[in-house]
XYZ file of N, CA and C in Angstrom:
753
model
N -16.054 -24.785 11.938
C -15.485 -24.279 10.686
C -14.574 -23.083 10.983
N -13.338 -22.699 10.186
C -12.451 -22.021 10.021
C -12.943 -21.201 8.906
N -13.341 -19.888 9.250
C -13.615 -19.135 7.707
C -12.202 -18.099 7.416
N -11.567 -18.086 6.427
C -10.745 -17.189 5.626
C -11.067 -16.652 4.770
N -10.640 -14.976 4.987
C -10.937 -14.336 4.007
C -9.541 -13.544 3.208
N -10.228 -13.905 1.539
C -8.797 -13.246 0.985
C -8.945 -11.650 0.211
N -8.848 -10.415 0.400
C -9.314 -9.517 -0.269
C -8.620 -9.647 -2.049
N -9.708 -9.546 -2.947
C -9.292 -9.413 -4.183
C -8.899 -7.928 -5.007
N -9.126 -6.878 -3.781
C -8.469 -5.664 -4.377
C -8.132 -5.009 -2.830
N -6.970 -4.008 -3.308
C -6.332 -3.383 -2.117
C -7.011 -2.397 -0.987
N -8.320 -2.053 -1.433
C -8.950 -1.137 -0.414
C -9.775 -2.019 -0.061
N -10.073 -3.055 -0.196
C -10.442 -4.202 0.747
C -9.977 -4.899 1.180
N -8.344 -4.954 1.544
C -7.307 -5.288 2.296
C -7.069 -4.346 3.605
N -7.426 -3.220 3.018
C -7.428 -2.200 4.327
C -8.479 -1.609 5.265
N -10.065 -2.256 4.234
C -10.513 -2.367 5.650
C -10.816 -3.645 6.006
N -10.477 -4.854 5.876
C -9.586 -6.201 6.685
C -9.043 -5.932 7.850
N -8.290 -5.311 7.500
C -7.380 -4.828 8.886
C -7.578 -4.401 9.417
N -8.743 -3.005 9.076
C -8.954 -2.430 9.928
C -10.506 -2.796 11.074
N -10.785 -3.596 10.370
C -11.712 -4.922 11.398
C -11.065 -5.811 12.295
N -10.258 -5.807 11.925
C -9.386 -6.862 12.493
C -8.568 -6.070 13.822
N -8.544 -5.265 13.639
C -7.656 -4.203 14.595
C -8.882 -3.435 15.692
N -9.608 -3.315 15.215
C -11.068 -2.426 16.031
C -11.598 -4.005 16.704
N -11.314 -5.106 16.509
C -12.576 -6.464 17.103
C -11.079 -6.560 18.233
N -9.902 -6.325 18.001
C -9.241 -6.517 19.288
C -8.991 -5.695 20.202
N -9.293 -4.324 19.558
C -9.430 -2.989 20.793
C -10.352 -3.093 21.210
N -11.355 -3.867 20.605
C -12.567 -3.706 21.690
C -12.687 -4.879 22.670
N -12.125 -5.983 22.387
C -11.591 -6.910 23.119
C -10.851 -6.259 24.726
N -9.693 -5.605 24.188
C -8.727 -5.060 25.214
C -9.666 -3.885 25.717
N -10.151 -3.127 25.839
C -10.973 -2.065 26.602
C -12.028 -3.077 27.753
N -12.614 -3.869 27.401
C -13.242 -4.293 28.069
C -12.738 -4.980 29.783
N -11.192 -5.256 29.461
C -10.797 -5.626 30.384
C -10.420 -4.999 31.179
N -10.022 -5.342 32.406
C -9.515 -3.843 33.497
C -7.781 -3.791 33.727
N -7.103 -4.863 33.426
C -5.532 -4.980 33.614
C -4.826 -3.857 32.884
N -3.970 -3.379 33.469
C -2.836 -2.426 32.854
C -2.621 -3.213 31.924
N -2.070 -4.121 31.538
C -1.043 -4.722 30.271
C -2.268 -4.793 29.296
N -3.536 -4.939 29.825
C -4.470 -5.286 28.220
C -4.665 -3.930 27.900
N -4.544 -2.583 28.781
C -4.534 -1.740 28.249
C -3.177 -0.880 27.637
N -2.341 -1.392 27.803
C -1.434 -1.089 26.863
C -1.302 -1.063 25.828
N -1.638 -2.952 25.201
C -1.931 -3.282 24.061
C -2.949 -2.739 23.749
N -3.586 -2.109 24.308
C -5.242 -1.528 23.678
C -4.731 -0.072 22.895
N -3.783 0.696 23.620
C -3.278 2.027 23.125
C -2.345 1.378 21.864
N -1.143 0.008 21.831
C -0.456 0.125 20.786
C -1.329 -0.093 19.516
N -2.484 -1.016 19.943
C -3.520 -1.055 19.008
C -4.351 -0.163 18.285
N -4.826 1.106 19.245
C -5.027 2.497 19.156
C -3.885 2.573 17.478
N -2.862 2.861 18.188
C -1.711 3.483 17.605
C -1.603 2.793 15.851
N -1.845 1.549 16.258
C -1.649 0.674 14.780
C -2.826 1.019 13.892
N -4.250 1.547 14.289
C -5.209 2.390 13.851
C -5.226 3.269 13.067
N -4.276 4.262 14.037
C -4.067 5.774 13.659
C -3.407 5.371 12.445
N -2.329 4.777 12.050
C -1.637 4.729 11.239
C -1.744 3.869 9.988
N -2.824 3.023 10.061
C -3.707 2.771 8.715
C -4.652 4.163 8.265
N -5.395 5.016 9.141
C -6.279 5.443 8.553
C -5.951 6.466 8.240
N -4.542 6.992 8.476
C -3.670 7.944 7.956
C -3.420 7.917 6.507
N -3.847 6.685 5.945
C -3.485 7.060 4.473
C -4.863 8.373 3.756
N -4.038 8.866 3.030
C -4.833 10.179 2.404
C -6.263 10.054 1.588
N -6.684 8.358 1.162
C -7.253 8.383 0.783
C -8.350 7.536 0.584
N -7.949 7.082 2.148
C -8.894 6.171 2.710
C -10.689 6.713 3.340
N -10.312 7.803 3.588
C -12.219 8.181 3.854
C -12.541 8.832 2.540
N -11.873 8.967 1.470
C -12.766 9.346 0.102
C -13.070 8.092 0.362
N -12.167 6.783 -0.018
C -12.787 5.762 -0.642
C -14.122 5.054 -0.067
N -14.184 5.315 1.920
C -15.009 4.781 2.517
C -16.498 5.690 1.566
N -16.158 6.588 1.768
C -17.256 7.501 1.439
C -17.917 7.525 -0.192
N -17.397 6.989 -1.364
C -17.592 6.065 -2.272
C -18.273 5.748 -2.400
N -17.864 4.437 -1.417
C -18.350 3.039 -1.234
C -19.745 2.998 -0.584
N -19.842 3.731 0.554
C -21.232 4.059 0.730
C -22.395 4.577 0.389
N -21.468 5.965 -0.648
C -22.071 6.336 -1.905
C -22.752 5.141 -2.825
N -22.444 4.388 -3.194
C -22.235 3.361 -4.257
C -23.031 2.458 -4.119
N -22.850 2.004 -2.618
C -23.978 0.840 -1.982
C -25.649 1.341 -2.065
N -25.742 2.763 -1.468
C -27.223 3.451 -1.381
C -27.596 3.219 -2.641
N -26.622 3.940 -3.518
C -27.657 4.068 -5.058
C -27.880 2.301 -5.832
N -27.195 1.450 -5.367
C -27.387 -0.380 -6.010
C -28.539 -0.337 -4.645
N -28.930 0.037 -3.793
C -29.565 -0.491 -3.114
C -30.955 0.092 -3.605
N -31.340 1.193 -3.720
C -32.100 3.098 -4.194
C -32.858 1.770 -5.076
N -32.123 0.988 -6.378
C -32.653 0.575 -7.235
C -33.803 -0.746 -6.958
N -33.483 -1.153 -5.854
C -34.640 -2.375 -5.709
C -35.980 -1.898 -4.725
N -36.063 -0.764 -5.093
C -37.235 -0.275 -4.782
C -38.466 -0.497 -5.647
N -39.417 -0.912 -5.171
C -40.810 -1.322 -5.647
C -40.532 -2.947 -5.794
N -39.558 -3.346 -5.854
C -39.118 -5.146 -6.316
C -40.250 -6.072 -5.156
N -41.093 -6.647 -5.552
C -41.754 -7.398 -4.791
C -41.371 -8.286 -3.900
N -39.807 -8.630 -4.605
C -39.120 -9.524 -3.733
C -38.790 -9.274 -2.488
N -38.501 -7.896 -2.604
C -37.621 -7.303 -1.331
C -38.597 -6.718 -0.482
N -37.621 -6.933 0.896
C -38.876 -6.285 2.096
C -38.713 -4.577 2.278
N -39.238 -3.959 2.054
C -39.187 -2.592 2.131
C -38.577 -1.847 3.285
N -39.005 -2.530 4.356
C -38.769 -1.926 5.904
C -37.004 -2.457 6.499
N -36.641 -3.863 5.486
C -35.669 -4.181 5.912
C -34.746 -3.026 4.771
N -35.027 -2.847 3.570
C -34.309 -1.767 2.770
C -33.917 -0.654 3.030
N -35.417 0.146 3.787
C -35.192 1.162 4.075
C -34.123 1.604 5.018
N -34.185 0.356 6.198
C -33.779 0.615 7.428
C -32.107 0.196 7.437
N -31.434 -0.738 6.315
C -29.838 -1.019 5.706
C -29.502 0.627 4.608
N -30.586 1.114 4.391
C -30.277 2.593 3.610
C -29.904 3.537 4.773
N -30.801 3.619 5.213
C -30.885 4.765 6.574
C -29.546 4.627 7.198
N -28.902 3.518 7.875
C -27.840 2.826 8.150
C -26.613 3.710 7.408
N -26.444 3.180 5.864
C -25.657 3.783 5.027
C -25.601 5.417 5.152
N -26.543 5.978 5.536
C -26.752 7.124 5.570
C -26.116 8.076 6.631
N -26.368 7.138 7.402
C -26.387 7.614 9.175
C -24.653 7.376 8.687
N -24.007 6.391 8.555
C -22.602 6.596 8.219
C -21.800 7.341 7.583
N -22.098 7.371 6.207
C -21.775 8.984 5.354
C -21.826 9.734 5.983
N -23.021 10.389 6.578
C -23.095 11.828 7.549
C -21.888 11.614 8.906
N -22.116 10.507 9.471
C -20.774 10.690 10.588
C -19.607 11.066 10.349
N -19.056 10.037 8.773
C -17.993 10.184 8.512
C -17.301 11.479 7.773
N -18.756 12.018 6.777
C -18.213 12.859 6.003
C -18.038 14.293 6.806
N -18.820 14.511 8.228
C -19.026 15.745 8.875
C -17.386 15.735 10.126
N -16.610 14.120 9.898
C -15.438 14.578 10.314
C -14.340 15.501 9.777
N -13.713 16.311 10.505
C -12.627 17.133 10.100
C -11.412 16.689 9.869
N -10.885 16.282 8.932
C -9.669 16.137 8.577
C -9.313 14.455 8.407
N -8.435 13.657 8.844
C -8.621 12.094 9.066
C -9.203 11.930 10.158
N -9.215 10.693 10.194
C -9.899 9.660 11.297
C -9.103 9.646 12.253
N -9.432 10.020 13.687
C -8.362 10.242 14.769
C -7.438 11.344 14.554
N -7.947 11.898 13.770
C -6.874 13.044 14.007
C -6.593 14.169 15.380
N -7.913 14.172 16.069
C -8.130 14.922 17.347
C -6.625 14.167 18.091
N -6.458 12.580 18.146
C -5.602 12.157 19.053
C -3.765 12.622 18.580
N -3.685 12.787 17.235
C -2.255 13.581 17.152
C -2.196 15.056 17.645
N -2.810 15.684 18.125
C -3.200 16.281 19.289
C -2.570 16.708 20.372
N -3.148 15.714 21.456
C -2.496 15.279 22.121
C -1.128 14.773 22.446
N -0.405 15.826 23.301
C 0.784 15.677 23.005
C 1.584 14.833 23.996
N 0.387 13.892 25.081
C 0.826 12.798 25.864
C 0.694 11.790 24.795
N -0.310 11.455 24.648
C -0.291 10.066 23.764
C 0.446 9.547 22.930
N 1.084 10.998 21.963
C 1.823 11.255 21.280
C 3.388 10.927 22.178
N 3.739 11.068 22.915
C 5.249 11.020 23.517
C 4.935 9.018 23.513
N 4.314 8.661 24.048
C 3.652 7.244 24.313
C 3.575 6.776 22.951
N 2.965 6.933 21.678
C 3.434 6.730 20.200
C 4.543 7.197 19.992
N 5.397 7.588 20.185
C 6.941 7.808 19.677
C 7.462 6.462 20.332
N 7.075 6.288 21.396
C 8.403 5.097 21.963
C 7.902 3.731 22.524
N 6.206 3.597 21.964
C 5.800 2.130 21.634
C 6.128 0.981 21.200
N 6.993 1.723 19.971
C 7.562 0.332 18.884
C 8.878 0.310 19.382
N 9.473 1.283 19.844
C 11.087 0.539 20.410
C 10.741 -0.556 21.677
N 11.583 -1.580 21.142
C 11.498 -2.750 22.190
C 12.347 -2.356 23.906
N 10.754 -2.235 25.088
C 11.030 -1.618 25.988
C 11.078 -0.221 26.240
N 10.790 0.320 25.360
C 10.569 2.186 25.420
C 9.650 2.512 26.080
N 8.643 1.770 26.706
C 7.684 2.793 27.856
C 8.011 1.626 29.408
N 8.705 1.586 29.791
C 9.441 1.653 30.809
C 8.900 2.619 31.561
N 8.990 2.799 32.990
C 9.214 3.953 34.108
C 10.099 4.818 33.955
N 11.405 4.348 34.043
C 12.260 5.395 33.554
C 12.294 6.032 32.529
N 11.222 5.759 31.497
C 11.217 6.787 30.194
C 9.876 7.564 29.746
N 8.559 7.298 30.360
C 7.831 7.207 30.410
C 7.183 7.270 32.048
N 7.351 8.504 32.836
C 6.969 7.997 34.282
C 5.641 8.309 34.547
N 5.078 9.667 33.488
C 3.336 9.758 33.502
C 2.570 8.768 32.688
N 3.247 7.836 32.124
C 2.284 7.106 31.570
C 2.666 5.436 32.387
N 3.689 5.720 33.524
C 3.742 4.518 34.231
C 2.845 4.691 35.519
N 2.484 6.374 35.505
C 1.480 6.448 37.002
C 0.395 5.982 36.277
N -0.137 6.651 34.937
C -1.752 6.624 34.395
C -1.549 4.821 34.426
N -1.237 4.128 34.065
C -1.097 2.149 34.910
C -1.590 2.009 35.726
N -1.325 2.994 36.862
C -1.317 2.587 38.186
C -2.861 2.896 38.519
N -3.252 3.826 37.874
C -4.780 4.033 38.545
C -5.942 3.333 37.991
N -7.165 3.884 38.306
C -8.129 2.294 38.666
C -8.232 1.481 37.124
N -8.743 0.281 36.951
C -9.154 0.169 35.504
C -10.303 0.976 35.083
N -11.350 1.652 35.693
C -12.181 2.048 35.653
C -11.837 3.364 34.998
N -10.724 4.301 35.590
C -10.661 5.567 34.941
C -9.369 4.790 34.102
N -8.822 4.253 33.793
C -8.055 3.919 32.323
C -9.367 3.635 31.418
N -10.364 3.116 31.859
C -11.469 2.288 31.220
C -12.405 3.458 30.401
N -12.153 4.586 30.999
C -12.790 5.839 30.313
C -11.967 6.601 29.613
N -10.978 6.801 29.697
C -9.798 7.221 29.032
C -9.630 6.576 27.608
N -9.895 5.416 27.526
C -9.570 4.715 26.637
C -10.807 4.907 25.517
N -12.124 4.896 26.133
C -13.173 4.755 25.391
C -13.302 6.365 24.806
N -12.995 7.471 25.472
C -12.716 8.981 24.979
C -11.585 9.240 23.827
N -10.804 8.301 23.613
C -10.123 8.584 22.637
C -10.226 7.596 21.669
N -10.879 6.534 21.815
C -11.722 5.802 20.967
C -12.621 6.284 20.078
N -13.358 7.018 21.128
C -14.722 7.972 20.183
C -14.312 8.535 18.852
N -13.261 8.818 18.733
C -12.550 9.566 17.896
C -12.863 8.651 16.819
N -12.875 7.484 16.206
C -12.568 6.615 15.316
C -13.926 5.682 15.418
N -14.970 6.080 15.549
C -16.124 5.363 15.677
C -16.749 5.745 14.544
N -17.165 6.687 13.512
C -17.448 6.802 12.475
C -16.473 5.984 11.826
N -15.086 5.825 11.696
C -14.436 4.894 10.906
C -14.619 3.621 11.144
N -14.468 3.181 12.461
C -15.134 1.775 12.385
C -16.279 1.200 12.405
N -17.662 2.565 12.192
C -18.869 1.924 11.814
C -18.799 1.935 10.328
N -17.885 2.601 9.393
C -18.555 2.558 8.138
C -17.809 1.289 7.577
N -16.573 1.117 8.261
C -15.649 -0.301 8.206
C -17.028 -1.625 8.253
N -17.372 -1.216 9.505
C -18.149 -2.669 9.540
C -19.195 -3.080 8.994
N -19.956 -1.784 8.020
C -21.173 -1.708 7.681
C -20.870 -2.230 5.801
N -19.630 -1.742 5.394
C -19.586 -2.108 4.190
C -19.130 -3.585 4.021
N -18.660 -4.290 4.473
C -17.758 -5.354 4.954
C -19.202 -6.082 5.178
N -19.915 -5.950 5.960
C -21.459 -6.636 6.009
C -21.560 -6.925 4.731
N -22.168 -5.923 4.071
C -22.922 -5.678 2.713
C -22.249 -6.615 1.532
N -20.825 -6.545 1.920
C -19.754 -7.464 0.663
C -19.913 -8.558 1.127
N -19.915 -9.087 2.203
C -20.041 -10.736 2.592
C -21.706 -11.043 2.560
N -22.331 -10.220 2.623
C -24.166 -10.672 2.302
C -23.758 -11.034 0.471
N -22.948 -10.163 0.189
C -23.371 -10.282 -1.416
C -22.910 -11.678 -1.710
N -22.274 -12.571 -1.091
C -21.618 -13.958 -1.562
C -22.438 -15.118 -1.109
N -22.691 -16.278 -2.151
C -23.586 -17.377 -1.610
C -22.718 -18.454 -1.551
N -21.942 -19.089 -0.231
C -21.269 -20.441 -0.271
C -21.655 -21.230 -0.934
N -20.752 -21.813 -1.595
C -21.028 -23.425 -2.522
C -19.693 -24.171 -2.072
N -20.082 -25.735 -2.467
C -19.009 -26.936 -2.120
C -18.354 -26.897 -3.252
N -17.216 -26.891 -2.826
C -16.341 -27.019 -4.441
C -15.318 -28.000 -3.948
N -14.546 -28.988 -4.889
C -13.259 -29.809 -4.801
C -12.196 -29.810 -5.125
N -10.955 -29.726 -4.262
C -10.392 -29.535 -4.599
C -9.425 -31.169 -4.766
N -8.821 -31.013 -6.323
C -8.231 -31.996 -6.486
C -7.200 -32.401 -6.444
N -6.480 -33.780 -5.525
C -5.010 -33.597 -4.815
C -4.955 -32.035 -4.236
N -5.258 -31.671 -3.282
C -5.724 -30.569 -2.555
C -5.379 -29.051 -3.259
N -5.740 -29.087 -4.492
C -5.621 -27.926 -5.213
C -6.878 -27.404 -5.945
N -7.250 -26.743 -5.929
C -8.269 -26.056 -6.579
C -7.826 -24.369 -6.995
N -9.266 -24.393 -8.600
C -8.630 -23.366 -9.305
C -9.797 -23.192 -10.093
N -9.728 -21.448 -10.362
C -11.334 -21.310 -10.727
C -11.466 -19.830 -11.579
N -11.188 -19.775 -12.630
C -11.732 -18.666 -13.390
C -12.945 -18.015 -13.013
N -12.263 -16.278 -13.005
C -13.757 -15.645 -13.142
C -14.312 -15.248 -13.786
N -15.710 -15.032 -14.287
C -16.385 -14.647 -15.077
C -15.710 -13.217 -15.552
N -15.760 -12.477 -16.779
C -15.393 -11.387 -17.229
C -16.798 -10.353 -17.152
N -16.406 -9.139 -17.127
C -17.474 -8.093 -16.566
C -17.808 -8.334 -14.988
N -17.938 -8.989 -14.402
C -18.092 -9.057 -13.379
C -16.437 -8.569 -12.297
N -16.536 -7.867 -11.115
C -15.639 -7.617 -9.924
C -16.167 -8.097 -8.938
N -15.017 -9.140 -8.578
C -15.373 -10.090 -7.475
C -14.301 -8.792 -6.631
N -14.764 -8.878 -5.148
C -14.126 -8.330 -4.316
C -13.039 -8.871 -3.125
N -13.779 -10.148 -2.643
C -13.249 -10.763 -1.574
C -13.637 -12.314 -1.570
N -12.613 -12.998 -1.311
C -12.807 -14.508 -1.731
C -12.962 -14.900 -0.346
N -14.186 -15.790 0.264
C -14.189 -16.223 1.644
C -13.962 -17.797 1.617
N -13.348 -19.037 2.458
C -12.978 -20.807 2.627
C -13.117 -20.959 3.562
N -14.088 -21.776 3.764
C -14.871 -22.422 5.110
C -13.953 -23.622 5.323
N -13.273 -24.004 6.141
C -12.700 -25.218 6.265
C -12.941 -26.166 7.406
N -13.273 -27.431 7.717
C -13.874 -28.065 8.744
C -12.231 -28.235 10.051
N -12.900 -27.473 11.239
C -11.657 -27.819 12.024
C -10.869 -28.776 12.279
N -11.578 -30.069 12.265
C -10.835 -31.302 12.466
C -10.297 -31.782 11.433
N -10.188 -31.128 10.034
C -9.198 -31.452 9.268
C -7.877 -31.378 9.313
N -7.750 -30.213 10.000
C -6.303 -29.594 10.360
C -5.933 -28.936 9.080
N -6.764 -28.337 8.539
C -6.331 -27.549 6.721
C -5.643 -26.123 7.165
N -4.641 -26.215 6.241
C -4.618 -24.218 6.297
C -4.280 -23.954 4.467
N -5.475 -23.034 4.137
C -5.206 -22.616 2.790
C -4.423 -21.771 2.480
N -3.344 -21.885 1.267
C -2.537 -21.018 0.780
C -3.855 -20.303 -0.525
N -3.998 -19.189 -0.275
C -5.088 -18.468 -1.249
C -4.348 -17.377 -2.198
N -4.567 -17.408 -3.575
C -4.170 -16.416 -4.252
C -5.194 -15.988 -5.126
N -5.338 -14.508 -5.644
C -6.088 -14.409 -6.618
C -6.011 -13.035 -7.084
N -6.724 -12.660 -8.463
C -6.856 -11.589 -9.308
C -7.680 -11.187 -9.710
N -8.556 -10.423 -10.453
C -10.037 -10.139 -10.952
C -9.888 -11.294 -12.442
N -9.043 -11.996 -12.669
C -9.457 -13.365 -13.347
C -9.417 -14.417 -13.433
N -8.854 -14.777 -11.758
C -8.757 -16.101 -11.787
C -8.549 -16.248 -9.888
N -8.370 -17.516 -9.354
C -8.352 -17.422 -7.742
C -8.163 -19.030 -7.528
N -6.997 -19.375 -7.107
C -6.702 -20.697 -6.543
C -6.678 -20.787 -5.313
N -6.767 -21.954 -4.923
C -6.458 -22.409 -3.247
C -5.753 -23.505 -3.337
N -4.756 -23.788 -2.482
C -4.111 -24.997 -1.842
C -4.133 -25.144 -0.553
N -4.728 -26.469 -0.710
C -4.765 -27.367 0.988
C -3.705 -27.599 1.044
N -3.090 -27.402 2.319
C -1.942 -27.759 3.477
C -2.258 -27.884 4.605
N -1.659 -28.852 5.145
C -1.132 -29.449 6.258
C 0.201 -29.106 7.020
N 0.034 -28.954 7.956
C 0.913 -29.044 8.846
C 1.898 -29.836 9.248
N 3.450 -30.579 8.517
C 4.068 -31.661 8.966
C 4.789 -32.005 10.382
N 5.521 -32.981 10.654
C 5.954 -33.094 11.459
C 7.392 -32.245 11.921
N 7.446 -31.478 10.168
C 8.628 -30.919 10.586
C 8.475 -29.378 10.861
N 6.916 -29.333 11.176
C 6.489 -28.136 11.327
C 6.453 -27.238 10.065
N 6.101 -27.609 9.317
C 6.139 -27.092 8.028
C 4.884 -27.221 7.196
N 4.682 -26.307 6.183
C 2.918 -26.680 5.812
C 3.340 -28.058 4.299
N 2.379 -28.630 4.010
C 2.639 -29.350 3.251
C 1.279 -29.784 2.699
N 1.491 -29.780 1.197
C 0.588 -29.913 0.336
C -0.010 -31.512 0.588
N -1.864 -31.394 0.388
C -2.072 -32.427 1.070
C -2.206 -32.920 -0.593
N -2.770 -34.334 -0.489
C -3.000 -35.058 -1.672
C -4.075 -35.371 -1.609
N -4.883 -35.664 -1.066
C -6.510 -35.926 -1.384
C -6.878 -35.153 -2.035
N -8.488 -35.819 -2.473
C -9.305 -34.765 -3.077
C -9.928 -34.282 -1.380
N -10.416 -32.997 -1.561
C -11.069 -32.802 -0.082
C -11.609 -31.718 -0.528
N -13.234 -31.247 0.063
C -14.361 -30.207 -0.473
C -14.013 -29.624 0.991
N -14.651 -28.300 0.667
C -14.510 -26.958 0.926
C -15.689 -26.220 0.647
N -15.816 -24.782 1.805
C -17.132 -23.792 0.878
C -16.424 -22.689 0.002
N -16.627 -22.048 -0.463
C -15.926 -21.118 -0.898
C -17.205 -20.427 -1.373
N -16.958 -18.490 -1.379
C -18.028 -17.783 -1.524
C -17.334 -16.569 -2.430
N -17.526 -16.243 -3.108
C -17.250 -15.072 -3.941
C -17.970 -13.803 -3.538
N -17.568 -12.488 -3.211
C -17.954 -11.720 -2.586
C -18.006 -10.566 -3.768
N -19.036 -9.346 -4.265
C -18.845 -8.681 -4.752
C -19.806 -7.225 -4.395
């Protein structure tokens, strides 16, 4: 299965990304090659500059707010296991305190630094860290993967409260959704949402050997999908069957 996820509001678009950006730096650190660590710093860099918006650790901090006290409430519930509650609270907790006892944004220690920084100025020009423009950051290449391999994880540290509270709320929103089979007809499907209710994030399980790719749209009142295919002219194209799908509503 192919799972897609579509965020249904904008601060759950941004930390999307910013999962999405931390599961490939940690990818690239692990390896020892100069070039995966390159991409590991432009990746760094593409970091810094999401979590630079002004008002992204209120919102993390919210949200974690927000989760403890919906969670605070199923206390005594017979249903629930106590030790598993306590210990997804504690969690929430342990995150707030990391995040909220940082100074200023997330990574901010690394604007700082006024190497890394020459190395973020001339990342995004195509060919700007060259030798000839860049010759201390063409020696730091040259030495072992092992001390790039620590280098990398020291200025990482920096952004580890942001990407634990990233990954911890992002849990909690995809626990909250229960897959169901739904059909879509002549490969379209379309689905009102309930009112009073905020759906957050729409998730589509699709079977690989179909060859599907969903076009997904949606709003806090409504959320379609279209099946496409891939043609011969390399182009996506609306399929015509009926064909089922999971789909999970996240809130």
């Amino acid at each position: 299965m192919i799972l897609y996820e579509y965020p249904l509001h904008e601060r759950i678009r941004t930390y999307l990304r910013l999962e999405h950006l931390f599961l490939r730096l940690q990818q690239l650190v692990t390896r020892v090659d100069a070039l995966d660590h390159h991409f590991a710093l432009v990746t760094l860099f593409e970091i810094m500059d999401v979590a630079a918006r002004a008002d992204l650790k209120t919102d993390l901090l919210k949200d974690l707010d927000k989760q403890k006290h919906l969670l605070e409430a199923y206390r005594g519930n017979p249903a629930i296991a106590e030790s598993v509650l306590d210990q997804v609270i504690a969690d929430i907790e342990q995150c707030y305190t990391a995040l909220n006892n940082q100074q200023g944004k997330s990574g901010q220690p690394l604007t700082e630094n006024d190497w890394l920084m020459s190395i973020r100025s001339r990342i995004s020009i195509p060919g700007g860290t060259c030798e000839f423009d860049l010759p201390s950051y063409y020696a730091w290449q040259h030495k072992s993967g092992a001390i790039r391999q620590a280098d990398l994880l020291q200025w990482i540290g920096t952004l580890t409260a942001l990407s634990a509270a990233v990954q911890l709320l992002l849990k909690l929103l995809r626990d909250s959704g229960t897959p169901q089979k739904v059909m879509a007809n002549g490969g379209q499907f379309q689905q009102n949402l309930p009112q009073g209710r905020t759906f957050l994030l729409l998730r589509v399980a699709l079977d690989v050997a179909q060859g599907l790719i969903p076009e997904i749209s949606g709003n806090r009142l409504m959320v379609s999908v279209r099946l496409m295919q891939l043609g011969e002219d390399q182009r996506p194209h609306l399929v015509n069957d009926d064909l089922s799908f999971e789909l999970a509503l996240c809130s």
